[in-house]
Amino acid sequence: MTKRLLLLGTAALIFLSASAQVKIKGVLNNNRYDDGEQLKTTWIGSLYDENGNYTGKTAFIVDYGIYAMTWDGNTLSTPIKEPAVNLSDIKQGSQVNYEKALWATNFNLMYGNSGAAYVNGQIVTVMSRDYQSTEDNELFAVRKWNAKTGDLLSHTDDYLDVSANIESAGMSYNRKDGKVYGFFHITDAKLLDEIINDPDYYADQDDTDWGREGLDDGYCLGTIDLKTMKITPITPGLYYGNYVAFAINSDGRAFVLTSGGTNGYLGDDGKIYNINNELGGAQLIEIDTKTGLMVRNSKQVTDPSTGEVYTEYTFPLPATGYCSQVRRQAACFAKSNPNKMYWIGFYNSGKGVNSYGSWTTLDNREWRTNGLYDTALYEIDVTTGVCTRVAKVPNRCSFSALWIDGDDCSDGAEIDIDGIEEIQQTALQNGSAQVYNLNGQQVKTQGRGLYIVKEGGKTRKVLKH
């Protein structure tokens, strides 16, 4: 009898261990190998179409793409590109498979330096181009993808104006109302009248020559239509700070993370503390999705020197204890566990104890040892705010979006991110659009490949699988 119970107990432990595995996937934003190289590139060759005509394009394999890693509670596996991109599948001798080469090269566009979203097997990436090298009306480049196959679902020249305000700390699906939310950076927003009209509180510091009187920049919670990329701000106010990650759990609770300050001292537990011996670093903040307001506690406090009574606001959750100063990071929840946030942030922002024994910024040239570009997987209990750094991420990978494979809050969501299929069907069914192959020949039937679709005054490139 005793032996049977022992065997059953062992089986239960094995089952629990296997069920604890979590497969985290994400859109790579950057990495850095130990040899210092970033974003390695493998040249494939020049691209020729199916008729042997040179297209003027060169194909190559890049690090950008969709990556998967497994966390079993003890070890985080090295992020591996999934789907894999292998040169041997694309090029045999001197022969290059045009479609596969184009597919591989397109990953160079999967860059979400202004945010990315995963919804039910689909990905949207937002890349903001350099203000110095582009016009304002082409600041944001929007790409849409199949998360399983890596296929580019939208054409390559979807650019939006700076006024689209789609740069974000992250975007996330809310299964409670079926909407996608983001913590968006709003530019040139009109300040509230009660602020502008209060001379004791407000003085416009902007140069009047720029015509920005009464305008400001900052973050706010909003919803976004991933088909049109139109955002709807929820609160008229703006939040100031460096926000680095945003995620919504399966209970519909929205959380945003700050990057954290840099002042304080390093405790024996490896966390940063402030002068009051309170945890410092990145702060996890809950946002009310209905009002867009930060969830805070309030209490009446009396100033001991003046006797004045004022309201003091504090966050319900403590700070994480970790500084993660670099801008682009990501977080997510498993649908089955709304209380645990997975966050891939930076390790210590290049800070540590110097030769004088002080906790400070270390020499940037020593990034291989000072942790400046190291990234790590963190787990945060959103009921207590306790944050645990559980593992370093191999190759210092950072991500612009994360999701839990097979257990994501958006699984089963019916959200149309592009409407490409609708345009294709319209073209074939009633002839309201015209479809051309890459040789400029109008076609009525389409196999796999890239096509030009003209509908009214709009021209689009469509990749059909």
Tab-separated table of C-alpha atoms in Angstrom:
chain	number	residue	atom	x	y	z
A	1	MET	CA	0.000	0.000	0.000
A	2	THR	CA	2.807	2.347	0.904
A	3	LYS	CA	4.597	1.656	-2.373
A	4	ARG	CA	1.450	2.382	-4.372
A	5	LEU	CA	1.005	5.726	-2.660
A	6	LEU	CA	4.657	6.536	-3.334
A	7	LEU	CA	4.273	5.740	-7.026
A	8	LEU	CA	1.149	7.846	-7.283
A	9	GLY	CA	2.921	10.723	-5.604
A	10	THR	CA	5.829	10.451	-8.034
A	11	ALA	CA	3.462	10.434	-11.009
A	12	ALA	CA	1.724	13.518	-9.658
A	13	LEU	CA	5.059	15.317	-9.322
A	14	ILE	CA	5.993	14.438	-12.891
A	15	PHE	CA	2.639	15.694	-14.117
A	16	LEU	CA	2.957	18.961	-12.207
A	17	SER	CA	6.467	19.485	-13.524
A	18	ALA	CA	5.368	18.992	-17.131
A	19	SER	CA	2.299	21.193	-16.746
A	20	ALA	CA	4.464	23.984	-15.314
A	21	GLN	CA	6.217	24.470	-18.633
A	22	VAL	CA	5.355	27.742	-20.336
A	23	LYS	CA	6.196	28.456	-23.951
A	24	ILE	CA	6.745	32.176	-24.392
A	25	LYS	CA	6.853	33.632	-27.887
A	26	GLY	CA	7.730	37.118	-28.968
A	27	VAL	CA	8.695	39.538	-31.712
A	28	LEU	CA	12.438	40.180	-31.504
A	29	ASN	CA	13.329	43.824	-31.104
A	30	ASN	CA	17.066	43.526	-30.609
A	31	ASN	CA	19.855	41.269	-29.410
A	32	ARG	CA	23.568	41.292	-28.830
A	33	TYR	CA	25.900	38.315	-29.023
A	34	ASP	CA	28.883	37.895	-26.743
A	35	ASP	CA	31.209	38.741	-29.618
A	36	GLY	CA	29.527	42.128	-29.843
A	37	GLU	CA	27.751	41.505	-33.129
A	38	GLN	CA	24.101	42.525	-33.401
A	39	LEU	CA	21.505	41.284	-35.861
A	40	LYS	CA	23.597	38.939	-37.949
A	41	THR	CA	22.804	38.885	-41.672
A	42	THR	CA	23.243	35.989	-44.108
A	43	TRP	CA	23.221	36.908	-47.797
A	44	ILE	CA	21.094	34.636	-49.997
A	45	GLY	CA	21.513	36.146	-53.430
A	46	SER	CA	19.869	38.290	-56.061
A	47	LEU	CA	16.171	37.723	-56.644
A	48	TYR	CA	14.779	36.678	-60.003
A	49	ASP	CA	11.069	36.188	-60.684
A	50	GLU	CA	9.455	33.026	-62.066
A	51	ASN	CA	10.318	34.165	-65.617
A	52	GLY	CA	14.000	34.620	-64.846
A	53	ASN	CA	13.845	38.427	-64.780
A	54	TYR	CA	16.039	40.199	-62.228
A	55	THR	CA	13.812	42.040	-59.750
A	56	GLY	CA	16.469	44.477	-58.549
A	57	LYS	CA	16.213	43.001	-55.052
A	58	THR	CA	18.634	41.076	-52.903
A	59	ALA	CA	17.495	38.380	-50.479
A	60	PHE	CA	19.007	37.840	-47.054
A	61	ILE	CA	18.321	36.230	-43.683
A	62	VAL	CA	18.226	38.423	-40.575
A	63	ASP	CA	17.785	37.860	-36.849
A	64	TYR	CA	14.462	39.703	-36.753
A	65	GLY	CA	11.445	37.442	-36.547
A	66	ILE	CA	9.286	35.408	-34.168
A	67	TYR	CA	11.099	33.600	-31.371
A	68	ALA	CA	10.059	30.907	-28.907
A	69	MET	CA	11.548	29.990	-25.534
A	70	THR	CA	10.450	27.593	-22.804
A	71	TRP	CA	10.404	28.348	-19.084
A	72	ASP	CA	10.006	25.279	-16.852
A	73	GLY	CA	10.359	27.005	-13.510
A	74	ASN	CA	14.107	26.363	-13.404
A	75	THR	CA	15.591	26.977	-16.837
A	76	LEU	CA	14.817	29.385	-19.651
A	77	SER	CA	15.751	27.920	-23.022
A	78	THR	CA	17.632	29.925	-25.624
A	79	PRO	CA	15.172	31.847	-27.837
A	80	ILE	CA	14.877	30.058	-31.179
A	81	LYS	CA	13.392	31.522	-34.329
A	82	GLU	CA	9.986	29.948	-34.966
A	83	PRO	CA	9.205	29.436	-37.757
A	84	ALA	CA	12.822	28.638	-38.511
A	85	VAL	CA	14.557	30.276	-41.465
A	86	ASN	CA	17.148	27.937	-42.977
A	87	LEU	CA	19.350	28.824	-45.910
A	88	SER	CA	19.226	25.205	-47.155
A	89	ASP	CA	15.431	25.470	-47.551
A	90	ILE	CA	15.786	28.593	-49.667
A	91	LYS	CA	18.879	28.040	-51.760
A	92	GLN	CA	20.089	24.858	-53.421
A	93	GLY	CA	23.459	25.430	-55.054
A	94	SER	CA	23.000	28.556	-57.158
A	95	GLN	CA	19.217	28.124	-57.372
A	96	VAL	CA	17.187	30.419	-55.146
A	97	ASN	CA	13.513	29.758	-54.428
A	98	TYR	CA	11.937	33.145	-55.125
A	99	GLU	CA	8.941	32.880	-52.785
A	100	LYS	CA	10.930	31.440	-49.880
A	101	ALA	CA	13.690	34.013	-50.337
A	102	LEU	CA	11.158	36.845	-50.335
A	103	TRP	CA	9.502	35.358	-47.243
A	104	ALA	CA	12.827	35.208	-45.413
A	105	THR	CA	13.817	38.736	-46.430
A	106	ASN	CA	10.510	40.161	-45.238
A	107	PHE	CA	11.499	39.466	-41.621
A	108	ASN	CA	13.755	42.501	-41.936
A	109	LEU	CA	10.499	44.502	-41.725
A	110	MET	CA	9.340	42.807	-38.511
A	111	TYR	CA	10.610	45.565	-36.272
A	112	GLY	CA	8.401	47.044	-33.565
A	113	ASN	CA	10.467	49.858	-32.104
A	114	SER	CA	7.202	51.773	-31.533
A	115	GLY	CA	5.272	48.784	-30.252
A	116	ALA	CA	3.704	45.553	-31.408
A	117	ALA	CA	0.596	43.507	-30.679
A	118	TYR	CA	-0.260	39.815	-30.848
A	119	VAL	CA	-3.924	38.841	-31.271
A	120	ASN	CA	-5.108	35.292	-31.976
A	121	GLY	CA	-2.366	34.191	-34.335
A	122	GLN	CA	-1.823	37.627	-35.868
A	123	ILE	CA	0.862	40.230	-35.265
A	124	VAL	CA	0.952	43.969	-35.879
A	125	THR	CA	4.311	45.754	-35.689
A	126	VAL	CA	4.782	49.519	-35.646
A	127	MET	CA	8.136	50.936	-36.685
A	128	SER	CA	8.771	54.648	-36.296
A	129	ARG	CA	11.267	56.045	-38.736
A	130	ASP	CA	13.851	58.675	-37.893
A	131	TYR	CA	12.408	62.181	-37.783
A	132	GLN	CA	15.549	63.388	-39.527
A	133	SER	CA	15.186	61.045	-42.507
A	134	THR	CA	11.502	61.126	-43.365
A	135	GLU	CA	8.471	63.323	-43.723
A	136	ASP	CA	5.976	63.497	-40.870
A	137	ASN	CA	3.326	61.889	-43.069
A	138	GLU	CA	5.448	58.749	-43.361
A	139	LEU	CA	6.680	58.438	-39.778
A	140	PHE	CA	5.025	55.159	-38.746
A	141	ALA	CA	5.458	52.005	-40.829
A	142	VAL	CA	2.783	49.397	-40.013
A	143	ARG	CA	3.289	45.707	-40.828
A	144	LYS	CA	0.846	42.851	-40.252
A	145	TRP	CA	1.838	39.193	-39.999
A	146	ASN	CA	0.703	35.614	-39.596
A	147	ALA	CA	2.227	34.613	-36.250
A	148	LYS	CA	2.408	30.913	-37.116
A	149	THR	CA	3.856	31.040	-40.628
A	150	GLY	CA	5.666	34.395	-40.454
A	151	ASP	CA	3.955	35.481	-43.684
A	152	LEU	CA	3.688	39.214	-44.270
A	153	LEU	CA	-0.029	39.961	-44.568
A	154	SER	CA	0.166	43.606	-45.587
A	155	HIS	CA	2.145	45.393	-48.227
A	156	THR	CA	5.434	47.041	-47.396
A	157	ASP	CA	4.554	50.723	-47.690
A	158	ASP	CA	1.817	51.243	-45.094
A	159	TYR	CA	2.932	54.566	-43.620
A	160	LEU	CA	0.942	56.712	-41.204
A	161	ASP	CA	1.272	60.342	-40.230
A	162	VAL	CA	2.899	61.446	-36.989
A	163	SER	CA	-0.567	62.525	-35.821
A	164	ALA	CA	-1.659	58.866	-35.777
A	165	ASN	CA	-0.043	58.669	-32.310
A	166	ILE	CA	0.414	54.907	-32.496
A	167	GLU	CA	3.728	54.737	-30.661
A	168	SER	CA	3.037	52.789	-27.485
A	169	ALA	CA	4.497	51.125	-24.432
A	170	GLY	CA	2.635	48.080	-25.694
A	171	MET	CA	-0.746	46.864	-26.948
A	172	SER	CA	-2.845	44.039	-25.527
A	173	TYR	CA	-6.161	42.271	-26.128
A	174	ASN	CA	-8.852	42.458	-23.437
A	175	ARG	CA	-10.961	39.303	-23.556
A	176	LYS	CA	-13.575	40.902	-21.271
A	177	ASP	CA	-14.762	43.361	-23.925
A	178	GLY	CA	-13.065	42.107	-27.110
A	179	LYS	CA	-11.043	45.299	-27.620
A	180	VAL	CA	-7.348	45.940	-28.083
A	181	TYR	CA	-5.860	48.517	-25.724
A	182	GLY	CA	-2.551	50.313	-25.737
A	183	PHE	CA	-0.640	52.771	-23.587
A	184	PHE	CA	-0.024	55.319	-26.335
A	185	HIS	CA	2.358	58.253	-26.530
A	186	ILE	CA	0.231	61.208	-27.641
A	187	THR	CA	1.991	64.114	-29.320
A	188	ASP	CA	0.715	67.685	-29.543
A	189	ALA	CA	-2.276	67.006	-27.289
A	190	LYS	CA	-4.263	70.020	-26.142
A	191	LEU	CA	-3.916	70.577	-22.423
A	192	LEU	CA	-7.038	70.816	-20.302
A	193	ASP	CA	-8.450	74.332	-19.913
A	194	GLU	CA	-8.247	74.110	-16.115
A	195	ILE	CA	-4.492	73.667	-16.485
A	196	ILE	CA	-3.915	76.345	-19.123
A	197	ASN	CA	-6.065	78.900	-17.271
A	198	ASP	CA	-4.287	78.474	-13.943
A	199	PRO	CA	-1.320	80.902	-14.059
A	200	ASP	CA	-0.084	79.742	-10.638
A	201	TYR	CA	0.190	76.185	-11.889
A	202	TYR	CA	0.929	76.408	-15.583
A	203	ALA	CA	3.435	78.304	-17.669
A	204	ASP	CA	3.927	77.316	-21.291
A	205	GLN	CA	7.625	76.758	-21.791
A	206	ASP	CA	7.397	75.937	-25.487
A	207	ASP	CA	8.875	78.328	-27.997
A	208	THR	CA	5.998	80.283	-29.527
A	209	ASP	CA	7.708	80.070	-32.920
A	210	TRP	CA	6.799	76.374	-33.004
A	211	GLY	CA	3.105	77.087	-32.566
A	212	ARG	CA	2.749	74.628	-29.685
A	213	GLU	CA	1.173	76.884	-27.096
A	214	GLY	CA	-1.155	74.867	-24.870
A	215	LEU	CA	0.054	71.562	-26.329
A	216	ASP	CA	1.955	68.774	-24.662
A	217	ASP	CA	3.190	65.187	-25.098
A	218	GLY	CA	2.603	62.219	-22.832
A	219	TYR	CA	0.983	58.809	-22.461
A	220	CYS	CA	-2.627	57.792	-22.149
A	221	LEU	CA	-4.666	54.606	-22.238
A	222	GLY	CA	-6.673	54.079	-25.401
A	223	THR	CA	-8.221	51.466	-27.634
A	224	ILE	CA	-6.990	50.748	-31.156
A	225	ASP	CA	-8.638	49.339	-34.251
A	226	LEU	CA	-5.917	47.110	-35.694
A	227	LYS	CA	-7.532	47.192	-39.135
A	228	THR	CA	-7.344	50.986	-39.495
A	229	MET	CA	-4.781	51.669	-36.714
A	230	LYS	CA	-7.050	54.413	-35.393
A	231	ILE	CA	-6.757	54.992	-31.656
A	232	THR	CA	-9.440	56.288	-29.289
A	233	PRO	CA	-7.976	57.854	-26.129
A	234	ILE	CA	-9.930	57.071	-22.973
A	235	THR	CA	-8.714	59.844	-20.689
A	236	PRO	CA	-8.101	63.461	-21.784
A	237	GLY	CA	-5.164	63.704	-19.408
A	238	LEU	CA	-1.597	62.649	-20.078
A	239	TYR	CA	0.865	60.696	-17.977
A	240	TYR	CA	4.548	61.581	-17.937
A	241	GLY	CA	7.290	59.061	-17.463
A	242	ASN	CA	9.218	56.336	-19.242
A	243	TYR	CA	6.749	53.485	-19.656
A	244	VAL	CA	8.251	50.313	-21.087
A	245	ALA	CA	5.663	47.482	-21.084
A	246	PHE	CA	1.877	47.035	-21.044
A	247	ALA	CA	-0.322	43.943	-20.704
A	248	ILE	CA	-3.894	42.925	-19.844
A	249	ASN	CA	-4.700	39.697	-17.992
A	250	SER	CA	-7.631	37.331	-18.540
A	251	ASP	CA	-9.625	39.159	-15.852
A	252	GLY	CA	-9.468	42.328	-17.945
A	253	ARG	CA	-7.046	44.138	-15.611
A	254	ALA	CA	-4.529	46.365	-17.391
A	255	PHE	CA	-1.002	46.982	-16.109
A	256	VAL	CA	1.827	49.230	-17.238
A	257	LEU	CA	5.464	49.179	-16.105
A	258	THR	CA	7.789	52.133	-15.694
A	259	SER	CA	11.508	51.764	-16.358
A	260	GLY	CA	12.477	52.658	-12.800
A	261	GLY	CA	14.796	55.226	-11.314
A	262	THR	CA	18.536	54.936	-10.909
A	263	ASN	CA	19.114	56.294	-7.408
A	264	GLY	CA	19.318	54.058	-4.370
A	265	TYR	CA	21.431	51.245	-3.016
A	266	LEU	CA	21.720	47.558	-3.785
A	267	GLY	CA	20.292	45.300	-1.100
A	268	ASP	CA	21.487	41.825	-0.182
A	269	ASP	CA	18.573	40.415	-2.211
A	270	GLY	CA	19.878	42.070	-5.389
A	271	LYS	CA	17.104	44.674	-5.459
A	272	ILE	CA	17.310	48.464	-5.392
A	273	TYR	CA	16.122	50.355	-2.290
A	274	ASN	CA	15.615	54.074	-1.777
A	275	ILE	CA	16.712	56.269	1.101
A	276	ASN	CA	13.639	55.185	3.098
A	277	ASN	CA	14.580	51.517	2.708
A	278	GLU	CA	11.617	51.013	0.385
A	279	LEU	CA	11.855	49.093	-2.864
A	280	GLY	CA	12.760	51.299	-5.810
A	281	GLY	CA	13.130	50.663	-9.502
A	282	ALA	CA	10.399	49.877	-11.995
A	283	GLN	CA	6.842	50.429	-10.770
A	284	LEU	CA	3.917	48.234	-11.777
A	285	ILE	CA	0.769	50.353	-12.140
A	286	GLU	CA	-2.786	49.185	-12.747
A	287	ILE	CA	-4.894	51.247	-15.158
A	288	ASP	CA	-8.693	51.318	-15.043
A	289	THR	CA	-9.762	50.439	-18.602
A	290	LYS	CA	-13.045	52.357	-18.282
A	291	THR	CA	-11.592	55.669	-17.091
A	292	GLY	CA	-7.974	55.373	-18.157
A	293	LEU	CA	-6.969	56.478	-14.642
A	294	MET	CA	-4.209	54.922	-12.602
A	295	VAL	CA	-5.458	52.881	-9.656
A	296	ARG	CA	-4.145	54.556	-6.505
A	297	ASN	CA	-4.782	54.661	-2.774
A	298	SER	CA	-5.517	58.013	-1.161
A	299	LYS	CA	-5.427	59.282	2.406
A	300	GLN	CA	-5.650	62.626	4.172
A	301	VAL	CA	-2.318	63.809	5.557
A	302	THR	CA	-1.559	66.790	7.778
A	303	ASP	CA	1.630	68.755	7.179
A	304	PRO	CA	3.277	68.877	10.639
A	305	SER	CA	4.947	72.230	9.975
A	306	THR	CA	1.957	74.129	8.557
A	307	GLY	CA	-1.049	72.135	9.721
A	308	GLU	CA	-2.319	72.049	6.141
A	309	VAL	CA	-4.351	68.978	5.224
A	310	TYR	CA	-3.736	67.470	1.811
A	311	THR	CA	-4.427	64.241	-0.060
A	312	GLU	CA	-1.549	61.807	-0.511
A	313	TYR	CA	-1.728	59.250	-3.320
A	314	THR	CA	0.213	55.998	-3.367
A	315	PHE	CA	0.256	52.951	-5.598
A	316	PRO	CA	-1.242	49.818	-4.053
A	317	LEU	CA	1.668	47.693	-5.249
A	318	PRO	CA	5.327	48.168	-4.253
A	319	ALA	CA	8.046	48.880	-6.774
A	320	THR	CA	9.731	45.877	-8.356
A	321	GLY	CA	13.229	46.567	-7.033
A	322	TYR	CA	14.758	46.332	-10.503
A	323	CYS	CA	15.826	49.146	-12.833
A	324	SER	CA	15.251	48.536	-16.522
A	325	GLN	CA	16.029	51.767	-18.265
A	326	VAL	CA	16.118	50.745	-21.945
A	327	ARG	CA	13.012	51.793	-23.857
A	328	ARG	CA	11.568	48.769	-25.695
A	329	GLN	CA	10.367	45.888	-23.502
A	330	ALA	CA	7.334	43.606	-23.363
A	331	ALA	CA	5.065	41.701	-20.968
A	332	CYS	CA	2.153	39.263	-21.107
A	333	PHE	CA	-0.095	36.945	-19.085
A	334	ALA	CA	-1.103	33.341	-19.579
A	335	LYS	CA	-4.867	33.087	-19.955
A	336	SER	CA	-4.920	30.355	-17.299
A	337	ASN	CA	-3.127	32.496	-14.704
A	338	PRO	CA	-4.291	36.128	-14.412
A	339	ASN	CA	-2.095	36.791	-11.376
A	340	LYS	CA	1.351	36.212	-12.888
A	341	MET	CA	2.823	38.691	-15.338
A	342	TYR	CA	5.769	37.595	-17.484
A	343	TRP	CA	8.058	40.506	-18.278
A	344	ILE	CA	11.266	40.502	-20.332
A	345	GLY	CA	13.178	43.601	-19.351
A	346	PHE	CA	16.781	44.610	-18.942
A	347	TYR	CA	19.013	43.336	-16.190
A	348	ASN	CA	20.511	46.345	-14.443
A	349	SER	CA	20.836	49.076	-17.055
A	350	GLY	CA	24.619	48.963	-16.829
A	351	LYS	CA	24.728	49.777	-13.137
A	352	GLY	CA	26.682	48.124	-10.397
A	353	VAL	CA	29.240	48.611	-7.644
A	354	ASN	CA	32.317	50.422	-8.955
A	355	SER	CA	35.903	50.176	-7.716
A	356	TYR	CA	35.117	52.752	-4.999
A	357	GLY	CA	32.277	50.652	-3.623
A	358	SER	CA	29.518	52.944	-4.933
A	359	TRP	CA	26.384	51.823	-6.768
A	360	THR	CA	26.526	53.796	-10.013
A	361	THR	CA	26.620	53.703	-13.806
A	362	LEU	CA	29.487	51.574	-15.044
A	363	ASP	CA	31.611	52.142	-18.136
A	364	ASN	CA	29.574	51.561	-21.302
A	365	ARG	CA	32.588	49.883	-22.920
A	366	GLU	CA	32.348	47.097	-20.352
A	367	TRP	CA	28.861	45.983	-21.413
A	368	ARG	CA	29.926	42.319	-21.563
A	369	THR	CA	30.450	42.331	-17.790
A	370	ASN	CA	28.382	45.222	-16.433
A	371	GLY	CA	25.050	43.884	-17.699
A	372	LEU	CA	24.102	46.979	-19.689
A	373	TYR	CA	22.519	45.018	-22.536
A	374	ASP	CA	21.648	41.881	-20.578
A	375	THR	CA	17.956	41.003	-20.584
A	376	ALA	CA	16.052	38.850	-18.127
A	377	LEU	CA	12.728	37.138	-17.601
A	378	TYR	CA	10.852	38.464	-14.600
A	379	GLU	CA	7.696	37.161	-12.927
A	380	ILE	CA	5.459	39.647	-11.133
A	381	ASP	CA	2.618	38.636	-8.814
A	382	VAL	CA	0.043	41.343	-9.548
A	383	THR	CA	-1.805	40.608	-6.303
A	384	THR	CA	1.211	41.468	-4.132
A	385	GLY	CA	3.555	43.285	-6.509
A	386	VAL	CA	6.389	40.880	-5.673
A	387	CYS	CA	8.780	40.758	-8.618
A	388	THR	CA	11.275	37.957	-9.126
A	389	ARG	CA	14.081	37.891	-11.648
A	390	VAL	CA	13.972	34.239	-12.643
A	391	ALA	CA	16.461	33.877	-15.510
A	392	LYS	CA	18.727	35.762	-17.857
A	393	VAL	CA	17.684	35.639	-21.514
A	394	PRO	CA	20.413	34.096	-23.702
A	395	ASN	CA	21.892	36.347	-26.422
A	396	ARG	CA	20.464	39.388	-24.635
A	397	CYS	CA	17.252	39.248	-26.648
A	398	SER	CA	14.649	41.974	-26.132
A	399	PHE	CA	11.115	41.917	-27.518
A	400	SER	CA	8.430	44.345	-28.677
A	401	ALA	CA	5.565	41.891	-27.987
A	402	LEU	CA	5.135	38.686	-25.981
A	403	TRP	CA	2.452	36.014	-25.755
A	404	ILE	CA	1.963	32.564	-24.250
A	405	ASP	CA	1.781	29.963	-26.974
A	406	GLY	CA	-1.480	27.996	-26.693
A	407	ASP	CA	-2.571	29.867	-23.568
A	408	ASP	CA	-2.862	33.489	-24.620
A	409	CYS	CA	-5.681	35.771	-23.536
A	410	SER	CA	-6.502	36.522	-27.183
A	411	ASP	CA	-6.946	32.892	-28.286
A	412	GLY	CA	-10.187	32.616	-30.270
A	413	ALA	CA	-10.660	36.375	-30.637
A	414	GLU	CA	-12.273	37.362	-33.918
A	415	ILE	CA	-10.349	40.486	-34.840
A	416	ASP	CA	-9.688	41.555	-38.424
A	417	ILE	CA	-6.298	43.229	-38.517
A	418	ASP	CA	-6.049	44.008	-42.211
A	419	GLY	CA	-8.945	43.079	-44.475
A	420	ILE	CA	-6.660	41.804	-47.246
A	421	GLU	CA	-8.723	38.681	-47.831
A	422	GLU	CA	-11.811	40.853	-48.170
A	423	ILE	CA	-10.132	42.878	-50.938
A	424	GLN	CA	-9.018	39.717	-52.718
A	425	GLN	CA	-12.517	38.249	-52.625
A	426	THR	CA	-13.996	41.497	-53.897
A	427	ALA	CA	-11.563	41.506	-56.789
A	428	LEU	CA	-12.447	37.980	-57.821
A	429	GLN	CA	-16.188	38.088	-57.233
A	430	ASN	CA	-17.410	41.320	-58.725
A	431	GLY	CA	-14.426	42.847	-60.483
A	432	SER	CA	-14.508	46.070	-58.450
A	433	ALA	CA	-10.731	45.772	-58.037
A	434	GLN	CA	-7.985	44.873	-60.464
A	435	VAL	CA	-5.258	42.376	-59.604
A	436	TYR	CA	-1.844	42.295	-61.311
A	437	ASN	CA	1.155	40.002	-60.945
A	438	LEU	CA	4.659	41.380	-60.495
A	439	ASN	CA	5.149	41.464	-64.288
A	440	GLY	CA	2.300	43.953	-64.551
A	441	GLN	CA	-0.102	41.443	-66.120
A	442	GLN	CA	-3.701	41.593	-64.960
A	443	VAL	CA	-4.847	38.236	-63.556
A	444	LYS	CA	-8.193	36.776	-62.516
A	445	THR	CA	-6.915	33.763	-60.589
A	446	GLN	CA	-4.219	33.867	-57.974
A	447	GLY	CA	-1.821	31.271	-56.664
A	448	ARG	CA	0.681	31.908	-53.926
A	449	GLY	CA	2.814	34.993	-54.254
A	450	LEU	CA	2.867	38.762	-54.279
A	451	TYR	CA	0.232	40.711	-56.220
A	452	ILE	CA	-0.703	44.324	-56.891
A	453	VAL	CA	-4.333	45.108	-56.087
A	454	LYS	CA	-5.922	48.320	-57.404
A	455	GLU	CA	-9.288	49.352	-56.040
A	456	GLY	CA	-10.539	52.841	-56.823
A	457	GLY	CA	-7.667	55.243	-56.207
A	458	LYS	CA	-5.842	52.909	-53.839
A	459	THR	CA	-3.040	50.530	-54.772
A	460	ARG	CA	-1.906	47.753	-52.455
A	461	LYS	CA	0.625	44.960	-52.488
A	462	VAL	CA	-0.828	41.650	-51.312
A	463	LEU	CA	1.017	38.490	-50.354
A	464	LYS	CA	-1.262	35.491	-50.819
A	465	HIS	CA	-0.405	32.153	-49.242
